[in-house]
XYZ file of C-alpha atoms in Angstrom:
672
model
C 45.458 -34.533 -28.326
C 46.596 -31.974 -30.917
C 48.465 -28.778 -30.184
C 45.276 -26.734 -30.319
C 42.148 -27.617 -28.378
C 39.301 -29.040 -30.441
C 36.037 -27.174 -30.576
C 32.642 -28.838 -30.087
C 32.074 -28.259 -33.836
C 35.235 -30.201 -34.649
C 34.150 -33.040 -32.370
C 30.673 -33.123 -33.921
C 32.121 -33.054 -37.441
C 34.682 -35.807 -36.845
C 32.254 -38.108 -35.057
C 29.609 -37.354 -37.661
C 32.037 -38.344 -40.412
C 32.918 -41.563 -38.587
C 29.277 -42.662 -38.324
C 28.219 -41.239 -41.688
C 27.676 -43.054 -44.975
C 30.941 -41.993 -46.675
C 33.571 -44.729 -46.565
C 37.005 -43.307 -45.781
C 40.127 -45.337 -46.656
C 42.592 -46.483 -44.030
C 45.156 -44.052 -45.404
C 42.960 -40.980 -44.857
C 44.296 -38.376 -42.399
C 40.798 -38.389 -40.915
C 41.730 -41.281 -38.609
C 44.675 -39.327 -37.240
C 42.466 -36.319 -36.489
C 39.758 -38.494 -34.919
C 42.193 -40.148 -32.519
C 43.753 -36.798 -31.593
C 40.476 -35.650 -30.059
C 40.910 -34.715 -26.394
C 39.987 -37.570 -24.083
C 37.374 -35.322 -22.479
C 35.819 -34.302 -25.792
C 32.356 -35.414 -24.787
C 29.034 -35.230 -26.580
C 25.618 -35.184 -24.899
C 24.204 -38.651 -24.301
C 21.484 -38.106 -26.890
C 24.079 -37.279 -29.555
C 26.201 -40.303 -28.640
C 23.174 -42.587 -28.870
C 22.235 -41.068 -32.234
C 25.815 -41.523 -33.466
C 25.775 -45.191 -32.415
C 22.543 -45.745 -34.320
C 23.996 -44.137 -37.438
C 27.105 -46.321 -37.291
C 24.918 -49.411 -36.919
C 23.078 -48.314 -40.080
C 26.111 -47.348 -42.175
C 28.830 -49.722 -40.967
C 27.900 -52.373 -43.530
C 28.841 -49.867 -46.241
C 31.720 -47.971 -44.621
C 33.386 -50.737 -42.545
C 34.454 -47.952 -40.168
C 34.322 -50.239 -37.121
C 36.863 -52.578 -38.732
C 39.016 -49.605 -39.734
C 39.176 -48.026 -36.294
C 39.943 -51.465 -34.855
C 42.809 -51.707 -37.356
C 44.169 -48.334 -36.206
C 43.801 -49.439 -32.580
C 45.948 -52.489 -33.363
C 48.543 -50.251 -35.039
C 48.815 -47.885 -32.079
C 49.086 -50.809 -29.683
C 51.909 -52.160 -31.836
C 53.686 -48.802 -31.548
C 53.030 -48.736 -27.784
C 54.923 -52.021 -27.418
C 58.051 -50.670 -29.090
C 61.247 -51.580 -27.249
C 62.533 -48.008 -27.606
C 61.060 -45.064 -25.756
C 57.377 -44.639 -26.609
C 56.128 -41.035 -26.815
C 53.258 -40.298 -24.473
C 51.225 -39.176 -27.487
C 51.185 -42.762 -28.791
C 49.697 -44.022 -25.510
C 47.168 -41.179 -25.603
C 46.017 -42.109 -29.115
C 45.798 -45.762 -28.134
C 43.637 -44.843 -25.110
C 41.410 -42.725 -27.348
C 41.140 -45.504 -29.918
C 40.176 -48.204 -27.431
C 37.725 -46.066 -25.432
C 36.134 -44.660 -28.612
C 35.832 -48.145 -30.113
C 34.374 -49.572 -26.893
C 31.435 -47.164 -26.930
C 30.363 -48.084 -30.477
C 31.152 -51.788 -30.190
C 29.087 -52.010 -27.031
C 26.106 -50.412 -28.752
C 26.339 -52.741 -31.756
C 26.441 -55.812 -29.500
C 23.577 -54.843 -27.250
C 21.346 -53.704 -30.118
C 21.710 -56.931 -32.112
C 18.298 -57.932 -33.453
C 17.037 -61.316 -32.202
C 20.531 -62.185 -31.039
C 21.909 -61.997 -34.616
C 25.157 -60.028 -34.551
C 26.795 -58.681 -37.722
C 29.818 -56.428 -37.081
C 31.379 -56.390 -40.578
C 34.879 -56.935 -39.258
C 36.391 -57.309 -42.722
C 37.534 -54.599 -45.125
C 36.544 -53.977 -48.711
C 38.457 -55.883 -51.372
C 39.812 -52.651 -52.869
C 41.158 -51.387 -49.521
C 44.920 -50.855 -49.510
C 45.976 -52.820 -46.434
C 49.559 -52.782 -45.148
C 50.473 -56.469 -45.501
C 53.291 -56.062 -42.970
C 50.675 -55.421 -40.282
C 47.628 -57.482 -41.203
C 49.145 -60.279 -43.279
C 46.712 -63.169 -43.621
C 44.991 -62.435 -40.296
C 41.457 -61.262 -39.780
C 40.876 -57.897 -38.119
C 39.613 -59.485 -34.908
C 42.621 -61.811 -34.607
C 45.026 -58.897 -35.196
C 43.273 -56.731 -32.604
C 43.069 -59.462 -29.975
C 46.687 -60.458 -30.581
C 47.887 -56.886 -29.983
C 45.536 -56.300 -27.049
C 46.671 -59.509 -25.364
C 50.315 -58.815 -26.245
C 50.137 -55.378 -24.670
C 48.475 -56.675 -21.508
C 51.016 -59.490 -21.182
C 54.236 -57.701 -22.112
C 53.868 -54.080 -20.964
C 54.089 -53.346 -17.241
C 51.432 -51.259 -15.538
C 53.037 -47.838 -14.998
C 51.904 -44.208 -14.648
C 52.099 -43.854 -18.446
C 50.230 -47.075 -19.253
C 47.767 -47.432 -16.368
C 44.709 -46.072 -18.177
C 45.524 -47.920 -21.380
C 45.723 -51.190 -19.433
C 42.400 -50.454 -17.759
C 40.655 -49.484 -20.989
C 42.009 -52.567 -22.795
C 40.736 -54.881 -20.065
C 37.321 -53.243 -20.232
C 37.410 -53.391 -24.036
C 37.952 -57.141 -23.770
C 34.954 -57.495 -21.474
C 32.807 -55.594 -23.981
C 34.194 -57.471 -27.004
C 33.621 -60.850 -25.321
C 30.102 -59.907 -24.174
C 28.739 -61.340 -27.445
C 28.277 -64.451 -25.278
C 25.326 -62.690 -23.690
C 23.497 -62.992 -27.008
C 23.895 -66.778 -27.002
C 22.105 -69.563 -25.188
C 23.632 -70.775 -21.877
C 24.588 -74.002 -23.638
C 27.009 -73.137 -26.486
C 25.862 -73.981 -30.002
C 27.768 -74.389 -33.245
C 26.134 -71.292 -34.746
C 27.103 -68.928 -31.900
C 28.902 -65.779 -33.069
C 31.736 -64.737 -30.734
C 34.393 -63.267 -33.048
C 36.646 -61.741 -30.412
C 36.470 -64.722 -28.080
C 37.259 -67.070 -30.950
C 40.135 -64.762 -31.934
C 41.497 -64.946 -28.388
C 41.345 -68.744 -28.511
C 43.262 -68.750 -31.815
C 46.376 -67.082 -30.359
C 49.726 -68.835 -29.984
C 50.305 -70.972 -26.909
C 53.146 -68.800 -25.638
C 50.941 -65.681 -25.740
C 48.115 -67.529 -23.977
C 50.480 -68.593 -21.182
C 51.829 -65.060 -20.788
C 48.316 -63.589 -20.658
C 47.128 -66.044 -17.984
C 50.248 -65.313 -15.944
C 49.945 -61.521 -16.284
C 46.219 -61.434 -15.458
C 46.855 -63.431 -12.287
C 49.848 -61.263 -11.372
C 47.643 -58.182 -11.772
C 45.190 -59.836 -9.417
C 47.924 -60.708 -6.918
C 49.894 -57.451 -6.944
C 46.788 -55.207 -7.259
C 48.729 -52.353 -8.886
C 48.061 -48.841 -7.625
C 49.509 -46.054 -9.734
C 49.966 -42.567 -8.226
C 48.219 -39.811 -10.133
C 50.463 -36.985 -11.226
C 50.257 -34.243 -13.814
C 53.423 -35.292 -15.618
C 52.061 -38.756 -16.348
C 48.422 -37.831 -16.910
C 48.583 -34.433 -18.568
C 45.979 -35.569 -21.068
C 43.395 -36.048 -18.298
C 43.684 -32.608 -16.677
C 42.018 -29.342 -17.598
C 43.044 -27.377 -14.542
C 40.642 -28.835 -11.976
C 41.948 -31.204 -9.322
C 39.219 -33.792 -9.582
C 38.734 -33.764 -13.357
C 40.697 -36.984 -13.810
C 38.190 -38.892 -11.705
C 35.419 -37.978 -14.115
C 37.273 -39.333 -17.136
C 38.672 -42.646 -15.969
C 37.194 -45.929 -17.115
C 34.729 -44.811 -19.754
C 34.304 -48.399 -20.868
C 33.948 -49.522 -17.267
C 31.172 -46.992 -16.819
C 29.416 -48.204 -19.952
C 29.629 -51.959 -19.514
C 27.250 -52.019 -16.544
C 24.579 -50.442 -18.740
C 24.306 -53.516 -20.941
C 20.651 -54.570 -21.078
C 21.384 -57.892 -19.424
C 21.221 -56.474 -15.910
C 18.515 -58.942 -14.941
C 21.358 -61.373 -14.340
C 22.648 -59.266 -11.453
C 21.691 -60.710 -8.090
C 24.391 -59.626 -5.675
C 26.821 -56.870 -4.886
C 30.467 -57.836 -4.701
C 32.450 -57.329 -1.558
C 36.124 -57.269 -0.771
C 39.014 -55.099 -1.756
C 38.333 -53.122 -4.933
C 41.112 -52.462 -7.397
C 40.191 -51.613 -11.016
C 43.121 -53.377 -12.703
C 42.919 -56.435 -10.430
C 39.137 -56.744 -10.701
C 39.041 -56.351 -14.480
C 41.968 -58.758 -14.905
C 40.111 -61.430 -12.949
C 36.886 -60.803 -14.871
C 38.696 -61.224 -18.190
C 40.469 -64.375 -16.980
C 37.237 -65.992 -15.784
C 35.477 -65.298 -19.100
C 38.439 -66.701 -21.041
C 38.896 -69.926 -19.047
C 35.187 -70.805 -19.025
C 34.549 -70.208 -22.734
C 33.568 -73.263 -24.766
C 33.605 -73.277 -28.562
C 31.060 -75.694 -29.992
C 32.063 -77.327 -33.287
C 30.277 -79.654 -35.694
C 31.625 -83.200 -35.768
C 33.633 -84.163 -38.833
C 31.518 -85.857 -41.444
C 28.231 -84.313 -40.264
C 26.407 -82.678 -43.164
C 24.083 -79.791 -42.416
C 22.459 -80.112 -45.855
C 21.807 -83.825 -45.556
C 20.231 -83.416 -42.140
C 18.203 -80.372 -43.183
C 19.394 -78.265 -40.283
C 19.933 -74.552 -40.752
C 23.225 -73.400 -39.274
C 21.647 -70.069 -38.406
C 18.504 -71.331 -36.763
C 18.355 -74.258 -34.424
C 21.227 -75.935 -32.614
C 22.569 -79.269 -33.754
C 22.041 -82.456 -31.731
C 24.712 -82.774 -29.015
C 25.932 -86.088 -30.365
C 26.901 -84.276 -33.613
C 28.889 -81.501 -31.925
C 31.914 -81.276 -29.645
C 33.875 -78.639 -27.732
C 37.316 -77.525 -28.832
C 40.065 -77.322 -26.223
C 40.261 -74.022 -24.354
C 43.962 -72.990 -24.264
C 43.464 -70.561 -21.369
C 41.807 -73.221 -19.245
C 44.591 -75.657 -20.101
C 47.259 -73.066 -19.250
C 45.687 -72.474 -15.842
C 45.365 -76.211 -15.192
C 49.059 -76.786 -15.962
C 50.392 -73.815 -13.975
C 53.277 -74.591 -11.618
C 54.730 -72.809 -8.617
C 57.586 -70.306 -8.549
C 58.708 -67.331 -6.471
C 57.093 -63.974 -7.231
C 60.383 -62.266 -8.033
C 61.355 -65.153 -10.320
C 58.310 -64.916 -12.597
C 59.779 -64.647 -16.083
C 57.417 -63.739 -18.925
C 60.079 -64.774 -21.381
C 60.122 -68.204 -19.762
C 56.336 -68.383 -19.831
C 56.393 -67.293 -23.438
C 58.530 -70.276 -24.470
C 56.843 -72.960 -22.382
C 53.549 -72.986 -24.277
C 50.847 -73.898 -21.779
C 53.043 -74.383 -18.703
C 52.549 -71.191 -16.739
C 54.775 -70.426 -13.762
C 52.918 -68.647 -10.982
C 53.787 -67.615 -7.430
C 51.418 -69.865 -5.470
C 52.192 -68.335 -2.074
C 50.986 -64.760 -2.760
C 48.122 -66.182 -4.850
C 47.039 -68.221 -1.812
C 47.264 -65.134 0.426
C 45.399 -62.907 -2.052
C 42.570 -65.408 -2.373
C 42.284 -65.598 1.407
C 42.013 -61.819 1.540
C 39.369 -61.556 -1.204
C 37.063 -64.551 -0.667
C 34.182 -62.286 0.316
C 34.056 -61.543 -3.425
C 32.316 -64.201 -5.529
C 34.827 -63.872 -8.355
C 37.624 -64.867 -5.959
C 35.581 -67.888 -4.866
C 35.124 -68.932 -8.502
C 38.861 -68.526 -9.186
C 39.716 -70.648 -6.142
C 37.266 -73.324 -7.278
C 38.740 -73.282 -10.813
C 42.253 -73.734 -9.428
C 41.409 -76.470 -6.928
C 39.205 -78.393 -9.347
C 41.447 -78.086 -12.390
C 45.035 -77.724 -11.170
C 46.255 -80.705 -9.117
C 49.590 -78.969 -8.433
C 47.877 -75.985 -6.818
C 45.575 -78.301 -4.860
C 48.602 -80.176 -3.506
C 50.215 -76.876 -2.564
C 47.113 -75.759 -0.660
C 46.849 -79.070 1.197
C 50.382 -78.824 2.608
C 49.959 -75.268 3.893
C 49.977 -75.128 7.682
C 47.980 -71.877 7.777
C 44.814 -73.354 6.316
C 42.800 -70.816 8.302
C 43.840 -68.216 5.675
C 41.383 -69.824 3.254
C 38.966 -71.596 5.572
C 38.082 -68.723 7.891
C 36.656 -66.436 5.169
C 34.881 -69.440 3.612
C 33.304 -70.426 6.917
C 32.396 -66.832 7.721
C 30.668 -66.525 4.332
C 28.701 -69.738 4.981
C 27.812 -68.490 8.460
C 26.185 -65.433 6.890
C 24.142 -67.322 4.285
C 21.388 -64.710 4.136
C 23.745 -62.329 2.341
C 25.119 -64.924 -0.082
C 23.761 -66.048 -3.410
C 22.870 -69.690 -3.932
C 25.692 -70.031 -6.467
C 28.242 -68.631 -4.031
C 27.131 -71.089 -1.352
C 27.433 -73.974 -3.837
C 30.964 -72.936 -4.782
C 32.045 -72.589 -1.147
C 30.625 -75.992 -0.209
C 32.223 -77.671 -3.225
C 35.592 -76.150 -2.259
C 35.250 -77.669 1.221
C 34.252 -81.023 -0.289
C 37.308 -81.001 -2.579
C 39.620 -80.224 0.345
C 37.983 -82.855 2.566
C 38.922 -85.572 0.072
C 42.446 -85.435 1.518
C 43.033 -87.249 4.833
C 45.982 -85.011 5.806
C 43.729 -81.966 5.444
C 41.082 -83.578 7.663
C 43.669 -84.367 10.322
C 45.512 -81.049 10.080
C 42.541 -78.746 10.625
C 41.964 -80.245 14.085
C 45.494 -79.281 15.140
C 45.009 -75.596 14.393
C 43.485 -73.912 17.458
C 41.565 -70.650 17.134
C 41.686 -68.427 20.259
C 38.305 -66.893 19.381
C 35.851 -66.527 16.491
C 34.518 -62.959 16.738
C 31.975 -63.267 13.921
C 30.225 -66.299 15.474
C 27.415 -64.711 17.504
C 25.296 -67.595 18.850
C 27.894 -68.771 21.303
C 31.284 -67.708 22.597
C 33.767 -70.095 21.023
C 37.135 -70.071 22.782
C 40.130 -72.271 21.926
C 38.146 -74.170 19.322
C 39.929 -76.120 16.625
C 39.481 -75.130 12.987
C 38.071 -78.625 12.360
C 35.437 -78.194 15.083
C 34.437 -74.829 13.624
C 34.129 -76.320 10.151
C 31.845 -79.062 11.446
C 29.746 -76.503 13.336
C 29.309 -74.335 10.224
C 28.463 -77.275 7.950
C 25.827 -78.531 10.405
C 24.499 -74.982 10.798
C 24.203 -74.688 7.005
C 22.154 -77.887 6.894
C 19.924 -76.890 9.799
C 19.368 -73.385 8.472
C 17.999 -74.784 5.212
C 16.077 -77.783 6.550
C 12.870 -75.796 6.944
C 12.668 -75.613 3.135
C 13.929 -78.852 1.687
C 14.226 -77.697 -1.902
C 17.887 -78.237 -2.662
C 18.988 -81.762 -1.916
C 22.368 -81.035 -3.525
C 23.258 -78.516 -0.801
C 22.538 -80.933 2.038
C 24.216 -83.831 0.292
C 27.392 -81.781 -0.232
C 27.472 -80.714 3.432
C 26.945 -84.249 4.707
C 29.432 -85.715 2.214
C 32.100 -83.322 3.528
C 31.273 -84.270 7.128
C 31.492 -87.965 6.188
C 34.963 -87.429 4.700
C 36.064 -85.660 7.873
C 34.547 -88.125 10.365
C 37.284 -90.816 10.637
C 39.922 -88.121 11.220
C 38.113 -86.062 13.869
C 40.407 -85.205 16.771
C 39.208 -83.703 20.070
C 35.951 -82.426 18.630
C 34.662 -79.643 20.859
C 31.682 -80.106 23.156
C 29.590 -77.648 21.149
C 30.391 -79.310 17.804
C 29.609 -82.736 19.299
C 26.253 -81.535 20.594
C 25.385 -79.992 17.221
C 26.189 -83.252 15.444
C 23.975 -85.367 17.697
C 21.266 -82.724 17.615
C 21.298 -82.832 13.811
C 20.111 -86.438 13.946
C 17.458 -85.414 16.461
C 16.130 -82.662 14.162
C 16.059 -84.989 11.174
C 14.291 -87.697 13.165
C 11.545 -85.305 14.285
C 10.981 -84.224 10.691
C 10.953 -87.880 9.670
C 8.311 -88.689 12.284
C 6.108 -85.794 11.148
C 6.243 -87.020 7.582
C 5.706 -90.708 8.340
C 2.752 -90.404 10.734
C 0.295 -88.474 8.511
C 0.993 -90.753 5.576
C -0.656 -93.781 7.200
C -3.705 -91.714 8.155
C -4.234 -90.457 4.583
C -3.950 -93.749 2.724
C -7.652 -94.543 2.756
C -8.659 -90.996 1.807
C -6.089 -90.816 -0.996
C -7.579 -93.707 -2.954
C -10.423 -91.561 -4.319
C -8.742 -88.168 -4.359
C -6.230 -87.268 -7.091
C -5.001 -84.191 -5.179
C -4.345 -86.281 -2.080
C -2.540 -88.879 -4.192
C -0.245 -86.202 -5.620
C 0.387 -84.879 -2.129
C 1.102 -88.383 -0.907
C 3.651 -88.958 -3.673
C 5.466 -85.722 -2.759
C 5.403 -86.662 0.901
C 6.740 -90.128 0.166
C 9.636 -88.676 -1.867
C 10.490 -86.236 0.929
C 10.315 -89.039 3.488
C 12.770 -91.047 1.396
C 15.167 -88.075 1.296
C 15.041 -87.667 5.073
C 15.634 -91.381 5.506
C 18.794 -91.095 3.415
C 19.970 -88.059 5.377
C 19.364 -89.755 8.710
C 21.346 -92.794 7.615
C 24.211 -90.583 6.435
C 24.327 -88.750 9.783
C 24.326 -92.106 11.582
C 27.205 -93.238 9.364
C 29.116 -90.055 10.258
C 28.624 -90.712 13.975
C 29.570 -94.358 13.454
C 32.790 -93.395 11.653
C 33.831 -91.214 14.595
C 33.014 -93.944 17.113
C 34.691 -96.669 15.057
C 37.898 -94.906 14.001
C 38.347 -92.027 16.436
C 36.468 -92.697 19.679
C 39.475 -92.533 22.080
C 40.267 -89.035 20.764
C 36.688 -87.734 21.055
C 35.229 -88.068 24.551
C 32.916 -85.096 23.928
C 31.180 -87.022 21.134
C 30.592 -89.961 23.491
C 29.295 -87.606 26.155
C 26.883 -85.919 23.696
C 25.518 -89.345 22.638
C 25.051 -90.373 26.257
C 23.163 -87.174 26.968
C 20.656 -87.848 24.152
C 20.718 -91.618 23.941
C 16.923 -91.816 23.950
C 16.664 -90.227 20.481
C 18.179 -93.359 18.923
C 15.874 -95.872 20.620
C 12.837 -95.518 18.272
C 14.998 -96.534 15.316
C 16.654 -99.645 16.731
C 14.459 -101.907 14.588
C 14.308 -99.710 11.497
C 15.620 -101.763 8.530
C 17.755 -98.869 7.195
C 19.215 -97.909 10.578
C 19.317 -100.975 12.844
C 22.955 -101.982 12.252
C 24.191 -98.433 12.712
C 22.073 -97.919 15.827
C 23.392 -101.225 17.170
C 26.929 -99.869 17.039
C 25.898 -96.733 18.899
C 24.301 -98.855 21.618
C 27.445 -100.958 21.854
C 29.255 -97.768 22.823
C 26.460 -96.661 25.143
C 26.358 -100.060 26.889
C 30.122 -99.908 27.465
C 30.091 -96.471 29.093
C 26.762 -96.931 30.901
C 28.107 -100.104 32.495
C 31.179 -98.159 33.682
C 28.896 -95.599 35.250
C 26.833 -98.281 36.940
C 29.992 -99.855 38.335
C 30.967 -96.521 39.830
C 27.529 -95.525 41.068
C 27.825 -92.491 43.282
C 25.552 -91.289 46.030
C 23.870 -88.033 45.088
C 24.181 -88.599 41.350
C 26.718 -87.562 38.760
C 27.678 -84.018 37.878
C 28.435 -83.022 34.275
C 32.173 -82.839 34.938
C 32.178 -86.188 36.704
C 30.437 -87.902 33.781
C 32.839 -86.331 31.323
C 35.844 -87.358 33.404
C 34.512 -90.897 33.568
C 34.188 -90.927 29.769
C 37.713 -89.577 29.315
C 39.200 -92.205 31.630
C 37.310 -95.102 30.056
C 38.079 -93.992 26.495
C 41.597 -95.288 27.170
C 40.315 -98.822 27.713
C 37.846 -98.778 24.841
C 38.246 -101.569 22.304
C 36.582 -101.530 18.912
C 36.259 -105.326 18.796
C 32.518 -105.414 19.447
C 31.647 -102.927 16.695
C 30.301 -103.944 13.300
C 32.759 -102.517 10.763
C 31.336 -100.625 7.817
C 33.180 -99.529 4.702
C 34.675 -96.129 5.367
C 32.726 -93.489 3.467
C 34.667 -91.361 1.008
C 32.933 -88.839 -1.237
C 34.623 -87.135 -4.165
C 33.550 -84.184 -6.265
C 33.017 -84.686 -9.980
C 32.149 -81.824 -12.281
C 29.001 -82.201 -14.363
C 29.419 -83.437 -17.928
C 28.331 -80.048 -19.295
C 29.620 -77.501 -16.741
C 29.440 -74.653 -19.256
C 25.643 -74.517 -18.859
C 26.198 -73.315 -15.285
C 29.535 -71.506 -15.457
C 29.116 -69.290 -18.532
C 25.970 -67.510 -17.245
C 27.453 -67.425 -13.730
C 30.678 -65.767 -14.897
C 28.766 -63.094 -16.773
C 26.464 -62.539 -13.826
C 29.544 -61.785 -11.731
C 31.109 -59.573 -14.405
C 27.940 -57.512 -14.807
C 27.524 -57.162 -11.047
C 30.723 -55.099 -10.988
């Protein structure tokens, strides 16, 4: 960024000095010259790779990584000055963070056997400005200034690229998690993540708020020569080749085997990176050794194997706690000063957050954020449940479930869990049947006109079950779908004809599968006695038969709940049962089903007797039967029904959710 353009020789010499074996003090003017290199001062890939290897070899002696990180922190401190900040300061900060990101990324991904040594401390004889570093470590100083800049400096034409590079730097710095096991251990080395967790509560709250505001507002900054002079060399499109160097590098991490999907939805670099950083921060878990546990006495090496779980515990995650305690406020009333003095009580604009999530739910990261909010923040959950435009969230969720072939298994799990969480509220279950959808253009199997949102949700849940029944390998998926339907059942209101038919047909499909499994079993018993392979097959078949028995009972309980608590409001359900009443007959004496089937036949007997009393010459048309059901629903009395305890399923997170969420978050981050 100096007055005169640098030559390739100057670039080679400066970079060569940085990665060489001569240790330069912090006070050397070398650092100034290095960070004044033009942003587009590029070296061939082979030379960059060679330079990274040399730094990895010499950093233990020179501590140059720690020193450039120190200078990065200093320039960020200057960039946050309350007075006017010269553009040159922002330019040097951008250079420092992008330059550091390249070398830090290489050091992390080339760690031998997952052992990472970055030498983030300076030599004892180094003259360190105490006013800047104090008693802090380098990583805590850097993360404090990075987070402070992100939280306190607005995204503007002058700061846009610095914001973007800092967010990508954080992703790279926190990627040390990719060297660890999915289940955190006490000997994991995550210096920058631990430094982020060690920040003051007011800074944590401000960071969570700012990252979410970036996600909500999705800042777009116009490109102009006055603001971005450092990125232009006279060609119109040159800026596009120089933006996001760290973003371009991060996807080259050698952990790409984790990638299993391409993200969809609206792309915005600042918004996307802000959400990625937030998700990594809130799902981090620091494993600590319990007080009083002696590594020496138990002969466990702190650098080898992990300690027994009963001797370790997780420290509190301040970012997760800040998100869980966030409260609602208007967008124009968000006050970072207020957030900064309220520790972990973040004030967020729930309304635009709700709308943004609805717009972006085709993206898995948005789904994970919505899950994190609904599962962890009861205030946000209450806000969502009182919204009258629930279709804003539900329609993209249901559309994603409709198109399961293009979704990952993890995305489907998250979507189904979100529906289960929402279905735990009776007002939600009642409200979705009052919202009428004129049409559903993405539903191709059938033209759905004037269908309620509740009917559509039931259709999609049943479709999800049926689509996966051919390969019964994930009982959790089916159980979650049926649990949500069971929560909804007592509150069903004017269920559509198509939804009613799909519900009854679900029992029919399960019963046919049940019959196929139960019949061969009896025939193979005699053969199985002397055949170990047949015995193993029989055991598998018996377990699958038991699963189908449970599913059939749950579907019968769902139908029973509708008939017991909501029959007068659901004539189409009665009509669908009457149409297929023969499918229930074979199970009237089944010990697991007989009481439930008895209730269904109580309903059938009531309406069949009304039909017999009004026997018509020439038979009944479909409309005439339906009209008869509608009329007689008014005189229906539940007195003859056997009352069962109303089913109510709740979602509980696993005891060790980090085993799932940490790899999942990084899978999503890398898929960017």
